[in-house]
Amino acid sequence: MTQNQEEYIYGNLYDLNADSLDVLILGNSQAVYGFSPVEMYDYAGISAYSLGGSSAALMSNYYWMLETCKTQNPSLVILDVSGLLEPFREHYERKRIDVMRYSMTKVENILAMDGLAEDSLLSYFVPMLKYHSRWSELDETDFGYGVDSDLTYRGQDLEDYCRKGLHYNRMIIDDSDPEANLREMYDYQVEYFDKIYTYCQENDMELLLVKTPKYSWIGSDAAQVQALADSYGLTYIDFNWEAMLNAIGFDIDTDMKDMDHLNVKGAEKLSDWLCDYMRENYELPDRREDEDFDLQINRELYETERTDAYLCSTTDPVEWLTLLKKHTSCDIFLSTCGDVAGLVDDETAALLADLGLKTDLNDLEEGYGFVAWLTNDGVSVEEAAASGYVRIKGTLDNGVAYQVVSRNRENNKQSKQLIDGEDQSVNTQGLNITVYDQEQELVIETVCIDLETGEMTCVTRADS
């Protein structure tokens, strides 16, 4: 269940107050990561929900649009068009159908799978027929939900990944051949595109087509979608054109979760631009002016997870340490590799002190090693040694063992930060830092700040 976003994305939709949604975003995982409904509210007061899922077919988009409109009355539907060129994948569709409440909409969705599904359609009505044999495979993870790490916020998944090393020229489609026709739209996807369009027309809902930045999106993909949009008289905004990437302030080094999905920082940039566009072209209320409106999210947890995500996307030490100060729920492990005395500038020193570090690193003498554990309750454990070797170790409140080591000897300069036996340290010259969340038993990020150059090396969970 820890990987089942659909349980939260689609399930949380049922919790929304009736008639509280103005913009419905449909799509696949591009919608899950590419849009930030909370940012849309904070930036422009727009009430949106991103209803997407892994490899979601347009069939799924259509039936979940019907399901949404039973309790909501959106005036604008935004469709990420990736699904038009992606095949039907039954194991993903089953997740979404399993979450849907029983009604004629669910029945129609299941029956529409005829000819596409390999499993018996009866197993969608009676899931035991599909899952009964799993009894011998069950373990403790099957008996609970990963609520703290798998909550979504009005459909957005705040995964704290940042993919480094992507090539900007691979992202833009300006130079790719629009006549290449390397792949074509699937007929069954186009069929449900037409159903989505027709339903919107019949129910006075505007339909806007969008393509979020995607490494594997090419010129012929965009050309086919543009032709489809033109034939229906629809607006199509493709953020894979360089002009659009520039318009949102896109940065290839900080804004991608992976090759095909934006991270939180990228999604917020796109969402801000889209808010300005929606304000100019559609009549949408500013829900911030309604004192009774409830965004219905855990704002405290959202801000914590958002800070995690921003930590993993910045490579600027000052920005990183400033963000870390906002994160009050984590333990911070520090260890030096090589000499650091005299290299810590005043701004960095002040930020380290704000985090709870009592030692002035500039006061360390040549050859000293230094380690510290800044606890999540404001206590610090700090040790320095003239011998060039120093270590602290123990057990955290959640039962996980830790060990922090600094070696600063002429032929052996090393940093080690072991969490549950696994070394997390970047182990390069400078100040090595690991951020650990006890509640989630999760290393948020580990970095090394080169105090001589001011550069920072980051290792996120996406890189490891």
Short mmCIF file of C-alpha atoms in Angstrom, two decimals:
data_model
loop_
_atom_site.label_atom_id
_atom_site.label_comp_id
_atom_site.label_asym_id
_atom_site.label_seq_id
_atom_site.Cartn_x
_atom_site.Cartn_y
_atom_site.Cartn_z
CA MET A 1 0.00 0.00 0.00
CA THR A 2 2.95 2.37 0.49
CA GLN A 3 3.17 2.78 -3.28
CA ASN A 4 -0.56 3.05 -3.87
CA GLN A 5 -1.07 6.76 -4.48
CA GLU A 6 -4.54 6.06 -5.83
CA GLU A 7 -5.82 5.18 -2.36
CA TYR A 8 -5.17 8.78 -1.30
CA ILE A 9 -5.56 10.75 -4.52
CA TYR A 10 -8.92 9.28 -5.42
CA GLY A 11 -10.05 8.35 -1.92
CA ASN A 12 -9.48 11.85 -0.51
CA LEU A 13 -11.68 13.28 -3.25
CA TYR A 14 -14.71 11.87 -1.44
CA ASP A 15 -13.83 13.94 1.64
CA LEU A 16 -14.14 17.30 -0.13
CA ASN A 17 -16.99 19.54 0.92
CA ALA A 18 -19.71 19.62 -1.73
CA ASP A 19 -19.46 22.33 -4.40
CA SER A 20 -16.03 23.43 -3.16
CA LEU A 21 -14.09 22.63 -6.34
CA ASP A 22 -13.73 25.07 -9.25
CA VAL A 23 -10.93 23.45 -11.29
CA LEU A 24 -10.62 19.71 -11.89
CA ILE A 25 -7.23 18.52 -13.18
CA LEU A 26 -7.21 15.16 -14.98
CA GLY A 27 -4.34 13.06 -16.25
CA ASN A 28 -1.85 10.41 -15.24
CA SER A 29 1.24 10.76 -13.03
CA GLN A 30 2.02 14.00 -14.90
CA ALA A 31 -0.96 15.49 -13.09
CA VAL A 32 0.06 14.04 -9.73
CA TYR A 33 3.46 15.77 -9.80
CA GLY A 34 3.03 18.53 -12.39
CA PHE A 35 0.42 20.70 -10.66
CA SER A 36 0.22 22.12 -7.13
CA PRO A 37 -3.41 22.76 -6.11
CA VAL A 38 -2.31 24.12 -2.73
CA GLU A 39 -0.03 26.62 -4.48
CA MET A 40 -2.91 27.57 -6.78
CA TYR A 41 -4.96 28.43 -3.71
CA ASP A 42 -2.14 30.26 -1.93
CA TYR A 43 -1.16 32.19 -5.06
CA ALA A 44 -4.55 33.05 -6.54
CA GLY A 45 -7.31 31.61 -4.36
CA ILE A 46 -8.17 28.95 -6.96
CA SER A 47 -9.76 25.78 -5.61
CA ALA A 48 -8.36 22.91 -7.69
CA TYR A 49 -7.92 19.16 -7.31
CA SER A 50 -5.43 17.08 -9.28
CA LEU A 51 -7.10 13.77 -10.06
CA GLY A 52 -4.41 11.67 -11.69
CA GLY A 53 -2.67 8.37 -11.20
CA SER A 54 0.07 6.14 -12.56
CA SER A 55 -0.44 5.58 -16.30
CA ALA A 56 -4.10 6.57 -16.00
CA ALA A 57 -6.01 5.95 -19.21
CA LEU A 58 -8.44 8.59 -20.47
CA MET A 59 -11.16 6.06 -19.73
CA SER A 60 -10.25 6.41 -16.06
CA ASN A 61 -10.14 10.21 -16.39
CA TYR A 62 -13.63 10.17 -17.88
CA TYR A 63 -15.32 7.98 -15.28
CA TRP A 64 -13.63 9.75 -12.38
CA MET A 65 -14.78 13.07 -13.86
CA LEU A 66 -18.33 11.68 -13.72
CA GLU A 67 -17.74 10.55 -10.15
CA THR A 68 -16.40 13.97 -9.16
CA CYS A 69 -19.31 15.84 -10.67
CA LYS A 70 -21.75 13.99 -8.42
CA THR A 71 -20.71 16.27 -5.56
CA GLN A 72 -18.71 19.02 -7.27
CA ASN A 73 -19.47 21.59 -9.95
CA PRO A 74 -16.16 22.60 -11.55
CA SER A 75 -16.27 25.25 -14.25
CA LEU A 76 -12.89 24.32 -15.72
CA VAL A 77 -11.32 20.95 -16.51
CA ILE A 78 -7.58 20.80 -17.21
CA LEU A 79 -6.41 17.65 -18.98
CA ASP A 80 -2.77 16.64 -19.17
CA VAL A 81 -2.60 14.95 -22.56
CA SER A 82 0.14 12.35 -21.92
CA GLY A 83 -2.39 9.53 -21.84
CA LEU A 84 -3.30 10.00 -25.50
CA LEU A 85 0.00 8.39 -26.48
CA GLU A 86 0.31 5.79 -23.74
CA PRO A 87 -1.01 2.21 -23.80
CA PHE A 88 -3.67 0.82 -21.50
CA ARG A 89 -2.15 -0.79 -18.38
CA GLU A 90 -4.66 -2.89 -16.50
CA HIS A 91 -2.79 -3.26 -13.19
CA TYR A 92 -2.87 0.53 -12.76
CA GLU A 93 -6.52 0.83 -13.79
CA ARG A 94 -7.51 -1.79 -11.22
CA LYS A 95 -6.17 0.40 -8.40
CA ARG A 96 -8.43 3.26 -9.42
CA ILE A 97 -11.50 1.07 -9.89
CA ASP A 98 -10.95 -0.60 -6.51
CA VAL A 99 -11.06 2.83 -4.82
CA MET A 100 -14.24 3.99 -6.57
CA ARG A 101 -17.42 3.63 -4.55
CA TYR A 102 -20.07 1.27 -5.88
CA SER A 103 -22.53 3.01 -8.21
CA MET A 104 -23.61 2.80 -11.83
CA THR A 105 -20.50 4.85 -12.70
CA LYS A 106 -18.28 2.11 -11.32
CA VAL A 107 -20.31 -0.56 -13.10
CA GLU A 108 -20.00 1.31 -16.40
CA ASN A 109 -16.24 1.77 -15.85
CA ILE A 110 -15.78 -1.95 -15.27
CA LEU A 111 -17.88 -2.95 -18.28
CA ALA A 112 -15.90 -0.51 -20.45
CA MET A 113 -12.82 -2.61 -19.68
CA ASP A 114 -14.23 -5.43 -21.81
CA GLY A 115 -11.78 -6.15 -24.60
CA LEU A 116 -8.92 -4.34 -22.82
CA ALA A 117 -8.72 -6.20 -19.49
CA GLU A 118 -7.07 -9.60 -19.28
CA ASP A 119 -8.54 -10.33 -15.86
CA SER A 120 -12.13 -11.44 -15.51
CA LEU A 121 -14.47 -8.46 -15.26
CA LEU A 122 -16.22 -10.33 -12.47
CA SER A 123 -13.07 -9.95 -10.37
CA TYR A 124 -13.59 -6.17 -10.44
CA PHE A 125 -17.00 -6.63 -8.85
CA VAL A 126 -15.74 -9.29 -6.40
CA PRO A 127 -12.07 -8.43 -5.67
CA MET A 128 -11.60 -11.66 -3.68
CA LEU A 129 -11.46 -13.49 -7.00
CA LYS A 130 -8.30 -11.51 -7.83
CA TYR A 131 -6.61 -11.31 -4.44
CA HIS A 132 -7.60 -14.44 -2.47
CA SER A 133 -4.36 -16.31 -3.24
CA ARG A 134 -2.22 -13.60 -1.62
CA TRP A 135 -2.76 -15.02 1.87
CA SER A 136 0.64 -16.75 1.76
CA GLU A 137 2.45 -13.54 0.74
CA LEU A 138 1.13 -11.19 3.43
CA ASP A 139 3.50 -9.35 5.76
CA GLU A 140 3.11 -6.50 8.26
CA THR A 141 2.95 -3.84 5.53
CA ASP A 142 -0.34 -5.31 4.31
CA PHE A 143 -2.12 -4.47 7.55
CA GLY A 144 -1.86 -0.70 7.55
CA TYR A 145 -1.53 2.41 5.45
CA GLY A 146 1.60 4.56 5.22
CA VAL A 147 -0.43 7.64 6.11
CA ASP A 148 2.41 9.95 7.10
CA SER A 149 4.46 9.32 3.96
CA ASP A 150 1.67 8.79 1.46
CA LEU A 151 -0.77 11.61 2.09
CA THR A 152 -1.52 13.69 -0.95
CA TYR A 153 -2.62 17.29 -0.89
CA ARG A 154 -5.67 17.81 -3.11
CA GLY A 155 -4.15 15.21 -5.41
CA GLN A 156 -0.53 16.34 -5.41
CA ASP A 157 2.17 13.96 -4.20
CA LEU A 158 4.97 15.88 -2.46
CA GLU A 159 7.78 13.43 -3.17
CA ASP A 160 11.05 15.03 -2.06
CA TYR A 161 13.19 14.03 -5.04
CA CYS A 162 15.31 16.17 -7.31
CA ARG A 163 16.90 14.52 -10.33
CA LYS A 164 20.33 15.96 -11.07
CA GLY A 165 22.29 15.75 -14.32
CA LEU A 166 19.44 16.05 -16.84
CA HIS A 167 20.20 17.75 -20.16
CA TYR A 168 18.14 20.81 -21.00
CA ASN A 169 18.26 20.23 -24.77
CA ARG A 170 16.59 16.85 -24.26
CA MET A 171 13.69 18.56 -22.51
CA ILE A 172 12.77 21.09 -25.18
CA ILE A 173 10.96 20.02 -28.36
CA ASP A 174 11.88 23.03 -30.49
CA ASP A 175 14.37 21.07 -32.59
CA SER A 176 12.53 17.73 -32.78
CA ASP A 177 10.82 16.72 -36.02
CA PRO A 178 7.03 17.22 -35.80
CA GLU A 179 6.60 14.92 -38.82
CA ALA A 180 8.56 12.02 -37.33
CA ASN A 181 5.41 10.14 -36.21
CA LEU A 182 7.46 7.82 -34.02
CA ARG A 183 4.29 6.92 -32.15
CA GLU A 184 0.62 7.62 -32.65
CA MET A 185 -2.34 8.28 -30.41
CA TYR A 186 -4.31 5.21 -29.36
CA ASP A 187 -7.84 4.97 -30.74
CA TYR A 188 -9.34 3.97 -27.37
CA GLN A 189 -7.65 6.97 -25.73
CA VAL A 190 -9.01 9.34 -28.39
CA GLU A 191 -12.46 7.78 -27.93
CA TYR A 192 -12.51 8.81 -24.28
CA PHE A 193 -10.98 12.17 -25.07
CA ASP A 194 -14.11 12.77 -27.14
CA LYS A 195 -16.30 11.63 -24.24
CA ILE A 196 -14.53 14.04 -21.88
CA TYR A 197 -15.00 16.88 -24.38
CA THR A 198 -18.67 16.06 -24.93
CA TYR A 199 -19.42 15.86 -21.21
CA CYS A 200 -17.73 19.21 -20.62
CA GLN A 201 -19.75 20.77 -23.44
CA GLU A 202 -23.01 19.39 -22.12
CA ASN A 203 -22.32 20.57 -18.58
CA ASP A 204 -20.97 24.08 -19.28
CA MET A 205 -17.41 23.23 -18.28
CA GLU A 206 -14.41 24.68 -20.11
CA LEU A 207 -11.73 22.20 -21.22
CA LEU A 208 -8.06 23.21 -21.32
CA LEU A 209 -5.33 20.88 -22.67
CA VAL A 210 -1.89 21.01 -21.05
CA LYS A 211 1.34 19.09 -21.34
CA THR A 212 3.72 19.36 -18.40
CA PRO A 213 7.50 19.17 -19.01
CA LYS A 214 8.51 15.62 -19.89
CA TYR A 215 11.87 14.28 -21.08
CA SER A 216 10.32 11.69 -23.38
CA TRP A 217 7.84 14.10 -25.02
CA ILE A 218 8.82 14.81 -28.63
CA GLY A 219 7.83 17.11 -31.46
CA SER A 220 5.60 14.58 -33.19
CA ASP A 221 3.69 14.03 -29.93
CA ALA A 222 3.03 17.74 -29.62
CA ALA A 223 2.07 18.04 -33.30
CA GLN A 224 -0.55 15.29 -33.04
CA VAL A 225 -2.08 16.76 -29.90
CA GLN A 226 -2.10 20.23 -31.44
CA ALA A 227 -3.95 18.89 -34.49
CA LEU A 228 -6.48 17.18 -32.20
CA ALA A 229 -6.94 20.36 -30.16
CA ASP A 230 -7.45 22.41 -33.31
CA SER A 231 -10.07 19.99 -34.60
CA TYR A 232 -12.07 20.49 -31.39
CA GLY A 233 -11.39 24.21 -31.13
CA LEU A 234 -9.53 23.78 -27.82
CA THR A 235 -6.56 25.63 -26.35
CA TYR A 236 -3.45 23.50 -25.92
CA ILE A 237 -0.53 24.72 -23.77
CA ASP A 238 2.64 22.66 -24.13
CA PHE A 239 5.35 23.43 -21.57
CA ASN A 240 7.96 21.46 -23.51
CA TRP A 241 8.50 24.42 -25.85
CA GLU A 242 11.48 26.48 -24.74
CA ALA A 243 9.43 29.69 -24.71
CA MET A 244 7.04 28.13 -22.20
CA LEU A 245 9.86 26.75 -20.06
CA ASN A 246 11.32 30.25 -19.96
CA ALA A 247 7.91 31.70 -19.13
CA ILE A 248 7.63 29.64 -15.94
CA GLY A 249 11.29 30.16 -14.97
CA PHE A 250 12.12 26.47 -15.40
CA ASP A 251 15.51 25.25 -14.12
CA ILE A 252 16.56 21.79 -15.29
CA ASP A 253 18.88 21.42 -12.27
CA THR A 254 16.25 22.03 -9.60
CA ASP A 255 12.75 21.42 -10.98
CA MET A 256 12.53 17.75 -12.00
CA LYS A 257 11.61 14.78 -9.80
CA ASP A 258 12.85 12.45 -12.52
CA MET A 259 13.09 12.50 -16.29
CA ASP A 260 9.35 12.76 -16.89
CA HIS A 261 7.90 14.47 -13.80
CA LEU A 262 8.25 17.85 -12.17
CA ASN A 263 9.10 18.04 -8.49
CA VAL A 264 7.41 20.37 -6.02
CA LYS A 265 9.49 23.39 -7.01
CA GLY A 266 8.77 22.85 -10.71
CA ALA A 267 5.07 22.23 -10.09
CA GLU A 268 4.74 25.48 -8.16
CA LYS A 269 6.40 27.45 -10.97
CA LEU A 270 4.05 25.93 -13.54
CA SER A 271 1.03 26.42 -11.27
CA ASP A 272 1.80 30.11 -10.70
CA TRP A 273 1.99 30.76 -14.45
CA LEU A 274 -1.19 28.75 -15.00
CA CYS A 275 -2.99 30.73 -12.29
CA ASP A 276 -2.20 33.96 -14.10
CA TYR A 277 -3.48 32.41 -17.33
CA MET A 278 -6.67 31.15 -15.71
CA ARG A 279 -7.33 34.52 -14.11
CA GLU A 280 -7.10 36.20 -17.50
CA ASN A 281 -9.19 33.66 -19.43
CA TYR A 282 -11.75 32.14 -17.05
CA GLU A 283 -14.11 33.40 -14.38
CA LEU A 284 -12.97 31.71 -11.20
CA PRO A 285 -13.74 32.85 -7.65
CA ASP A 286 -10.99 33.77 -5.21
CA ARG A 287 -11.73 31.32 -2.43
CA ARG A 288 -9.39 33.17 -0.06
CA GLU A 289 -12.10 35.81 0.22
CA ASP A 290 -14.57 33.24 1.57
CA GLU A 291 -13.96 32.90 5.31
CA ASP A 292 -15.95 29.67 5.37
CA PHE A 293 -13.87 27.96 2.69
CA ASP A 294 -11.73 25.07 3.94
CA LEU A 295 -8.85 23.76 1.83
CA GLN A 296 -9.15 20.52 3.83
CA ILE A 297 -5.48 19.65 4.12
CA ASN A 298 -3.13 19.12 7.05
CA ARG A 299 -1.32 22.43 6.60
CA GLU A 300 1.40 21.69 9.17
CA LEU A 301 2.30 18.37 7.58
CA TYR A 302 2.11 19.94 4.12
CA GLU A 303 4.61 22.65 5.05
CA THR A 304 6.96 20.04 6.53
CA GLU A 305 6.86 17.86 3.41
CA ARG A 306 7.18 20.91 1.17
CA THR A 307 10.30 21.98 3.08
CA ASP A 308 11.71 18.45 2.61
CA ALA A 309 11.14 18.76 -1.11
CA TYR A 310 12.77 22.17 -1.36
CA LEU A 311 15.75 20.93 0.67
CA CYS A 312 16.35 18.31 -1.98
CA SER A 313 16.13 20.75 -4.89
CA THR A 314 18.52 23.51 -3.85
CA THR A 315 22.30 23.43 -4.25
CA ASP A 316 22.91 26.75 -2.49
CA PRO A 317 24.27 26.22 1.07
CA VAL A 318 22.72 29.37 2.52
CA GLU A 319 19.29 28.59 1.05
CA TRP A 320 19.61 24.97 2.19
CA LEU A 321 20.51 25.86 5.78
CA THR A 322 17.75 28.47 5.87
CA LEU A 323 15.20 25.87 4.77
CA LEU A 324 16.58 23.39 7.27
CA LYS A 325 15.87 25.86 10.06
CA LYS A 326 12.16 25.63 9.16
CA HIS A 327 12.25 21.86 9.56
CA THR A 328 11.83 21.41 13.30
CA SER A 329 11.00 17.70 13.35
CA CYS A 330 14.28 16.19 12.15
CA ASP A 331 17.57 15.13 13.70
CA ILE A 332 20.70 16.61 12.12
CA PHE A 333 24.05 14.80 12.11
CA LEU A 334 27.24 16.75 11.30
CA SER A 335 30.83 15.67 10.81
CA THR A 336 33.87 17.41 9.37
CA CYS A 337 36.20 15.97 6.78
CA GLY A 338 39.54 17.79 6.83
CA ASP A 339 40.20 21.14 8.47
CA VAL A 340 37.39 23.69 8.56
CA ALA A 341 38.75 26.35 10.95
CA GLY A 342 38.69 29.82 9.45
CA LEU A 343 36.60 28.70 6.47
CA VAL A 344 33.10 29.26 7.88
CA ASP A 345 31.73 32.64 6.79
CA ASP A 346 29.61 34.71 9.17
CA GLU A 347 26.29 33.93 7.43
CA THR A 348 26.89 30.17 7.47
CA ALA A 349 28.07 30.31 11.08
CA ALA A 350 24.92 32.20 12.11
CA LEU A 351 22.68 29.69 10.35
CA LEU A 352 24.46 26.77 12.02
CA ALA A 353 24.03 28.48 15.39
CA ASP A 354 20.32 28.96 14.63
CA LEU A 355 20.08 25.22 14.06
CA GLY A 356 21.45 24.68 17.58
CA LEU A 357 25.17 24.20 17.00
CA LYS A 358 27.06 25.50 20.04
CA THR A 359 30.62 25.06 18.75
CA ASP A 360 32.20 27.80 16.65
CA LEU A 361 33.85 25.75 13.92
CA ASN A 362 36.30 28.56 13.23
CA ASP A 363 37.73 28.00 16.71
CA LEU A 364 38.80 24.42 15.91
CA GLU A 365 42.54 24.04 15.68
CA GLU A 366 44.36 22.43 12.76
CA GLY A 367 44.01 18.66 12.73
CA TYR A 368 40.88 18.56 14.89
CA GLY A 369 37.98 16.31 14.04
CA PHE A 370 34.43 17.34 14.92
CA VAL A 371 31.05 15.60 15.14
CA ALA A 372 27.62 16.70 16.34
CA TRP A 373 24.06 15.49 16.72
CA LEU A 374 21.43 18.22 16.82
CA THR A 375 18.33 16.52 18.17
CA ASN A 376 14.79 17.24 17.09
CA ASP A 377 13.98 18.54 20.58
CA GLY A 378 16.66 21.25 20.56
CA VAL A 379 19.47 19.44 22.42
CA SER A 380 22.93 19.15 20.91
CA VAL A 381 25.66 16.57 21.42
CA GLU A 382 29.00 17.86 20.17
CA GLU A 383 32.53 16.47 20.36
CA ALA A 384 35.92 17.62 19.03
CA ALA A 385 39.27 15.88 19.35
CA ALA A 386 42.84 17.03 18.78
CA SER A 387 43.82 13.47 17.87
CA GLY A 388 41.96 13.92 14.59
CA TYR A 389 39.55 11.08 15.44
CA VAL A 390 36.25 11.60 17.21
CA ARG A 391 33.01 9.61 17.40
CA ILE A 392 29.59 9.74 18.99
CA LYS A 393 27.10 6.90 18.88
CA GLY A 394 23.89 5.76 20.47
CA THR A 395 20.26 4.88 19.85
CA LEU A 396 17.51 7.28 18.83
CA ASP A 397 14.09 7.36 20.47
CA ASN A 398 12.67 5.28 17.61
CA GLY A 399 15.18 2.49 18.31
CA VAL A 400 17.45 3.20 15.33
CA ALA A 401 21.20 3.16 16.05
CA TYR A 402 23.38 6.04 14.90
CA GLN A 403 27.14 6.65 14.74
CA VAL A 404 28.93 9.81 13.61
CA VAL A 405 32.67 9.77 12.92
CA SER A 406 35.25 12.36 11.87
CA ARG A 407 38.85 11.45 11.00
CA ASN A 408 41.28 14.28 10.31
CA ARG A 409 44.66 12.68 10.13
CA GLU A 410 47.28 13.43 7.52
CA ASN A 411 46.68 10.32 5.44
CA ASN A 412 43.16 9.52 6.57
CA LYS A 413 40.52 12.24 6.32
CA GLN A 414 37.01 10.84 6.55
CA SER A 415 33.43 11.54 7.50
CA LYS A 416 30.96 8.78 8.43
CA GLN A 417 27.32 9.11 9.44
CA LEU A 418 25.76 5.71 10.03
CA ILE A 419 21.99 5.51 10.43
CA ASP A 420 20.76 2.00 11.21
CA GLY A 421 24.15 0.67 10.06
CA GLU A 422 24.15 2.41 6.67
CA ASP A 423 26.65 5.18 6.00
CA GLN A 424 24.87 8.26 4.69
CA SER A 425 27.78 10.70 4.54
CA VAL A 426 28.89 12.26 1.25
CA ASN A 427 32.38 11.91 2.78
CA THR A 428 34.12 14.75 0.98
CA GLN A 429 36.13 17.76 2.15
CA GLY A 430 34.10 20.17 4.30
CA LEU A 431 31.04 19.92 6.52
CA ASN A 432 28.99 16.77 5.98
CA ILE A 433 25.35 16.88 7.12
CA THR A 434 22.60 14.24 7.20
CA VAL A 435 18.96 15.09 7.91
CA TYR A 436 16.92 12.24 9.40
CA ASP A 437 13.21 12.00 10.20
CA GLN A 438 12.67 9.61 13.13
CA GLU A 439 8.92 9.36 12.71
CA GLN A 440 9.20 8.21 9.11
CA GLU A 441 12.54 6.42 9.72
CA LEU A 442 13.73 8.24 6.63
CA VAL A 443 16.90 10.05 5.58
CA ILE A 444 15.59 13.24 3.98
CA GLU A 445 18.89 14.29 2.46
CA THR A 446 22.63 14.19 3.00
CA VAL A 447 24.96 16.94 1.79
CA CYS A 448 28.50 18.23 2.04
CA ILE A 449 29.26 21.94 2.09
CA ASP A 450 32.73 22.69 0.73
CA LEU A 451 33.59 25.62 2.95
CA GLU A 452 36.49 26.69 0.77
CA THR A 453 34.46 27.05 -2.44
CA GLY A 454 30.97 27.58 -1.00
CA GLU A 455 29.67 24.75 -3.19
CA MET A 456 27.40 21.99 -1.96
CA THR A 457 27.20 18.34 -2.98
CA CYS A 458 23.79 16.76 -2.43
CA VAL A 459 22.66 13.15 -2.35
CA THR A 460 18.90 12.69 -2.22
CA ARG A 461 17.05 9.40 -2.00
CA ALA A 462 16.46 9.66 -5.75
CA ASP A 463 20.21 9.59 -6.36
CA SER A 464 21.05 6.79 -3.96
#
